[in-house]
Structures are given as structure tokens and as C-alpha cells.
Amino acid sequence: MSWEQAEYADSYFVEISTDTLFINLFMNQMFDDTYAVHRDFYPNKRYYWRVRSWNSFGPADWSPVAWFDIIEYIPK
């Protein structure tokens, strides 16, 4: 996942969930750059994610929620 750089951001907090309310968090982690890499997703599932910037004044508002699907790939 990647996102636009926010002005005055020192870091970014990313949440990934299996629901749109972010009750069942799959990942919540701080990143110093504008991308996140994660490999342990469950196949055949939809994930929702959001990000917010962070600096010495605290967090900004959450981004709009985005989603992606993980599809199981079985090579022939």
C-alpha cells in the first residue's frame, strides 16, 4: 500500500481491518515512509485500510477508507 506524503508529517499510522469499522484489526503499525508492506494476508478475503499522518502535535484525521481483495493463486 502507498499513499501521498502529508505536509509536516513525521510518520504515518496504518490500520488494516477485515471490517469497515476497524473493530477486527488485522494490523496497526507506524511507518516512517509513505508505503507499507505486509505479506501474511489470508486468501479470498477483503481488507480495508486507512492511514493518518503523525507529528509532534499529534495525529491528523484518518484518510478515507480504501479496500483490497486477496485472491488465492495456485500456479499450474
N, CA, C and O atoms as a DFTB+ gen file, in Angstrom:
304 C
 N C O
     1  1       0.841      -1.167       0.000
     2  2       0.000       0.000       0.000
     3  2       0.887       1.231       0.000
     4  3       1.976       1.228       0.573
     5  1       0.417       2.262      -0.636
     6  2       1.156       3.520      -0.606
     7  2       0.152       4.667      -0.587
     8  3      -1.013       4.506      -0.950
     9  1       0.634       5.821      -0.157
    10  2      -0.233       6.981      -0.009
    11  2       0.592       8.234      -0.254
    12  3       1.822       8.189      -0.292
    13  1      -0.096       9.340      -0.419
    14  2       0.554      10.630      -0.654
    15  2       1.223      11.120       0.625
    16  3       0.729      10.888       1.729
    17  1       2.343      11.795       0.460
    18  2       3.026      12.395       1.591
    19  2       2.197      13.556       2.133
    20  3       1.685      14.366       1.361
    21  1       2.066      13.638       3.434
    22  2       1.336      14.731       4.064
    23  2       2.322      15.806       4.517
    24  3       3.408      15.499       5.007
    25  1       1.936      17.046       4.351
    26  2       2.793      18.151       4.762
    27  2       3.004      18.104       6.278
    28  3       2.046      17.911       7.026
    29  1       4.212      18.272       6.725
    30  2       4.615      18.294       8.140
    31  2       4.520      16.937       8.837
    32  3       4.618      16.873      10.063
    33  1       4.335      15.874       8.098
    34  2       4.231      14.549       8.718
    35  2       5.610      14.018       9.082
    36  3       6.555      14.111       8.299
    37  1       5.709      13.462      10.281
    38  2       6.934      12.777      10.705
    39  2       6.812      11.277      10.484
    40  3       7.805      10.596      10.228
    41  1       5.598      10.768      10.583
    42  2       5.346       9.339      10.401
    43  2       3.878       9.145      10.049
    44  3       3.093      10.093      10.014
    45  1       3.533       7.893       9.788
    46  2       2.173       7.553       9.374
    47  2       1.717       6.318      10.140
    48  3       2.480       5.372      10.335
    49  1       0.480       6.346      10.562
    50  2      -0.098       5.214      11.277
    51  2      -1.104       4.543      10.353
    52  3      -2.022       5.192       9.851
    53  1      -0.930       3.237      10.128
    54  2      -1.772       2.485       9.197
    55  2      -2.568       1.438       9.964
    56  3      -2.034       0.735      10.821
    57  1      -3.842       1.348       9.644
    58  2      -4.689       0.281      10.171
    59  2      -5.257      -0.522       9.008
    60  3      -5.706       0.043       8.011
    61  1      -5.233      -1.841       9.147
    62  2      -5.864      -2.748       8.195
    63  2      -6.836      -3.599       8.983
    64  3      -6.511      -4.100      10.060
    65  1      -8.029      -3.760       8.442
    66  2      -9.076      -4.489       9.143
    67  2      -9.874      -5.337       8.163
    68  3      -9.829      -5.127       6.951
    69  1     -10.593      -6.285       8.708
    70  2     -11.496      -7.090       7.884
    71  2     -12.915      -6.519       7.902
    72  3     -13.825      -7.098       7.309
    73  1     -13.103      -5.391       8.577
    74  2     -14.422      -4.746       8.595
    75  2     -14.254      -3.232       8.445
    76  3     -13.196      -2.687       8.758
    77  1     -15.286      -2.568       7.971
    78  2     -15.215      -1.139       7.679
    79  2     -15.186      -0.260       8.924
    80  3     -14.843       0.918       8.833
    81  1     -15.534      -0.804      10.070
    82  2     -15.499      -0.033      11.315
    83  2     -14.163      -0.174      12.047
    84  3     -13.950       0.476      13.070
    85  1     -13.275      -1.002      11.542
    86  2     -11.946      -1.233      12.105
    87  2     -12.027      -1.768      13.539
    88  3     -11.261      -1.377      14.420
    89  1     -12.968      -2.661      13.730
    90  2     -13.095      -3.349      15.023
    91  2     -12.168      -4.556      15.055
    92  3     -11.487      -4.795      16.052
    93  1     -12.140      -5.312      13.971
    94  2     -11.290      -6.504      13.865
    95  2      -9.999      -6.138      13.148
    96  3      -9.851      -6.400      11.954
    97  1      -9.075      -5.540      13.868
    98  2      -7.831      -5.083      13.257
    99  2      -6.938      -6.254      12.888
   100  3      -6.697      -7.156      13.691
   101  1      -6.464      -6.217      11.678
   102  2      -5.510      -7.204      11.193
   103  2      -4.090      -6.686      11.417
   104  3      -3.173      -7.456      11.701
   105  1      -3.926      -5.374      11.284
   106  2      -2.632      -4.742      11.509
   107  2      -2.840      -3.304      11.919
   108  3      -3.710      -2.629      11.368
   109  1      -2.073      -2.820      12.863
   110  2      -1.992      -1.394      13.170
   111  2      -0.538      -1.102      13.503
   112  3       0.020      -1.632      14.463
   113  1       0.059      -0.244      12.684
   114  2       1.504      -0.065      12.783
   115  2       1.907       1.319      12.307
   116  3       1.256       1.901      11.439
   117  1       2.972       1.834      12.872
   118  2       3.532       3.125      12.496
   119  2       4.625       2.911      11.446
   120  3       5.406       1.963      11.531
   121  1       4.667       3.806      10.456
   122  2       5.662       3.756       9.391
   123  2       6.284       5.139       9.217
   124  3       5.628       6.159       9.428
   125  1       7.553       5.160       8.831
   126  2       8.246       6.428       8.607
   127  2       8.151       6.909       7.169
   128  3       8.499       8.051       6.871
   129  1       7.683       6.047       6.276
   130  2       7.621       6.403       4.859
   131  2       6.181       6.318       4.373
   132  3       5.273       6.037       5.155
   133  1       5.972       6.562       3.083
   134  2       4.616       6.608       2.525
   135  2       4.212       5.293       1.869
   136  3       3.485       5.287       0.875
   137  1       4.679       4.192       2.421
   138  2       4.260       2.882       1.935
   139  2       4.369       1.867       3.071
   140  3       5.115       2.057       4.032
   141  1       3.610       0.794       2.932
   142  2       3.637      -0.293       3.902
   143  2       3.632      -1.610       3.137
   144  3       2.967      -1.748       2.111
   145  1       4.382      -2.567       3.652
   146  2       4.439      -3.891       3.047
   147  2       4.065      -4.908       4.112
   148  3       4.588      -4.884       5.226
   149  1       3.156      -5.798       3.754
   150  2       2.751      -6.867       4.665
   151  2       2.471      -8.105       3.828
   152  3       1.917      -7.994       2.734
   153  1       2.844      -9.289       4.322
   154  2       2.749     -10.488       3.493
   155  2       1.818     -11.563       4.031
   156  3       1.507     -12.501       3.298
   157  1       1.371     -11.476       5.235
   158  2       0.644     -12.586       5.853
   159  2      -0.873     -12.439       5.787
   160  3      -1.568     -12.698       6.769
   161  1      -1.381     -12.028       4.640
   162  2      -2.826     -11.900       4.486
   163  2      -3.462     -13.261       4.231
   164  3      -2.841     -14.156       3.659
   165  1      -4.692     -13.396       4.661
   166  2      -5.446     -14.621       4.391
   167  2      -6.043     -14.537       2.990
   168  3      -6.532     -13.478       2.596
   169  1      -6.012     -15.633       2.228
   170  2      -6.544     -15.596       0.856
   171  2      -8.073     -15.511       0.844
   172  3      -8.749     -15.853       1.813
   173  1      -8.577     -15.047      -0.283
   174  2     -10.021     -14.968      -0.532
   175  2     -10.741     -14.129       0.519
   176  3     -11.785     -14.515       1.044
   177  1     -10.161     -12.987       0.806
   178  2     -10.710     -12.102       1.834
   179  2     -10.556     -10.656       1.383
   180  3      -9.616     -10.319       0.662
   181  1     -11.474      -9.815       1.805
   182  2     -11.390      -8.374       1.553
   183  2     -10.853      -7.694       2.805
   184  3     -11.246      -8.010       3.928
   185  1      -9.936      -6.746       2.577
   186  2      -9.346      -5.974       3.665
   187  2      -9.601      -4.492       3.430
   188  3      -9.636      -4.025       2.292
   189  1      -9.778      -3.771       4.516
   190  2      -9.990      -2.328       4.484
   191  2      -8.803      -1.671       5.173
   192  3      -8.277      -2.198       6.153
   193  1      -8.384      -0.526       4.660
   194  2      -7.250       0.141       5.279
   195  2      -7.430       1.652       5.263
   196  3      -8.157       2.216       4.445
   197  1      -6.733       2.279       6.205
   198  2      -6.738       3.731       6.309
   199  2      -5.402       4.153       6.916
   200  3      -4.703       3.351       7.536
   201  1      -5.068       5.412       6.728
   202  2      -3.786       5.931       7.207
   203  2      -4.000       7.345       7.727
   204  3      -4.888       8.065       7.271
   205  1      -3.170       7.727       8.691
   206  2      -3.159       9.120       9.120
   207  2      -1.734       9.523       9.460
   208  3      -0.934       8.719       9.939
   209  1      -1.446      10.770       9.203
   210  2      -0.104      11.272       9.489
   211  2       0.004      11.626      10.964
   212  3      -0.988      11.796      11.674
   213  1       1.263      11.728      11.391
   214  2       1.544      11.980      12.792
   215  2       2.761      12.891      12.867
   216  3       3.713      12.721      12.105
   217  1       2.735      13.861      13.785
   218  2       3.922      14.675      14.045
   219  2       3.931      15.056      15.530
   220  3       3.160      14.500      16.312
   221  1       4.778      15.977      15.918
   222  2       4.916      16.316      17.338
   223  2       3.647      16.921      17.930
   224  3       3.505      16.977      19.151
   225  1       2.726      17.372      17.086
   226  2       1.455      17.919      17.573
   227  2       0.378      16.844      17.724
   228  3      -0.711      17.122      18.227
   229  1       0.676      15.628      17.294
   230  2      -0.279      14.529      17.400
   231  2      -0.738      14.042      16.042
   232  3      -0.123      14.344      15.019
   233  1      -1.832      13.280      16.037
   234  2      -2.310      12.688      14.777
   235  2      -3.212      13.626      13.986
   236  3      -3.884      14.494      14.543
   237  1      -3.206      13.427      12.681
   238  2      -4.166      14.096      11.794
   239  2      -5.409      13.215      11.692
   240  3      -5.465      12.142      12.294
   241  1      -6.392      13.665      10.938
   242  2      -7.589      12.864      10.700
   243  2      -7.235      11.643       9.859
   244  3      -6.238      11.634       9.137
   245  1      -8.071      10.613       9.968
   246  2      -7.896       9.417       9.145
   247  2      -8.181       9.740       7.683
   248  3      -9.002      10.603       7.370
   249  1      -7.502       9.046       6.816
   250  2      -7.786       9.126       5.380
   251  2      -9.133       8.462       5.113
   252  3      -9.667       7.778       5.986
   253  1      -9.685       8.654       3.924
   254  2     -10.846       7.843       3.547
   255  2     -10.446       6.359       3.543
   256  3      -9.288       6.017       3.303
   257  1     -11.399       5.514       3.805
   258  2     -11.145       4.070       3.846
   259  2     -11.016       3.537       2.422
   260  3     -11.832       3.844       1.554
   261  1      -9.981       2.738       2.200
   262  2      -9.776       2.055       0.924
   263  2      -9.862       0.553       1.184
   264  3      -9.851       0.116       2.335
   265  1      -9.947      -0.227       0.121
   266  2     -10.034      -1.676       0.307
   267  2      -9.265      -2.393      -0.785
   268  3      -8.957      -1.828      -1.835
   269  1      -8.961      -3.662      -0.507
   270  2      -8.329      -4.531      -1.497
   271  2      -8.727      -5.963      -1.186
   272  3      -9.067      -6.297      -0.051
   273  1      -8.681      -6.802      -2.211
   274  2      -9.001      -8.219      -2.068
   275  2      -7.737      -9.043      -2.240
   276  3      -6.886      -8.736      -3.074
   277  1      -7.629     -10.083      -1.445
   278  2      -6.551     -11.056      -1.599
   279  2      -7.155     -12.290      -2.260
   280  3      -8.100     -12.885      -1.742
   281  1      -6.607     -12.660      -3.392
   282  2      -7.119     -13.809      -4.133
   283  2      -6.058     -14.883      -4.122
   284  3      -4.892     -14.628      -4.420
   285  1      -6.471     -16.078      -3.779
   286  2      -5.532     -17.206      -3.740
   287  2      -5.108     -17.560      -5.166
   288  3      -5.939     -17.717      -6.061
   289  1      -3.818     -17.677      -5.346
   290  2      -3.275     -18.015      -6.653
   291  2      -2.583     -19.375      -6.545
   292  3      -1.678     -19.568      -5.734
   293  1      -3.020     -20.282      -7.358
   294  2      -2.426     -21.613      -7.391
   295  2      -1.817     -21.801      -8.772
   296  3      -2.546     -21.962      -9.751
   297  1      -0.484     -21.784      -8.868
   298  2       0.162     -21.929     -10.179
   299  2      -0.090     -23.321     -10.761
   300  3      -0.171     -24.310     -10.033
   301  1      -0.210     -23.372     -12.071
   302  2      -0.440     -24.654     -12.751
   303  2       0.855     -25.226     -13.245
   304  3       0.866     -26.302     -13.843
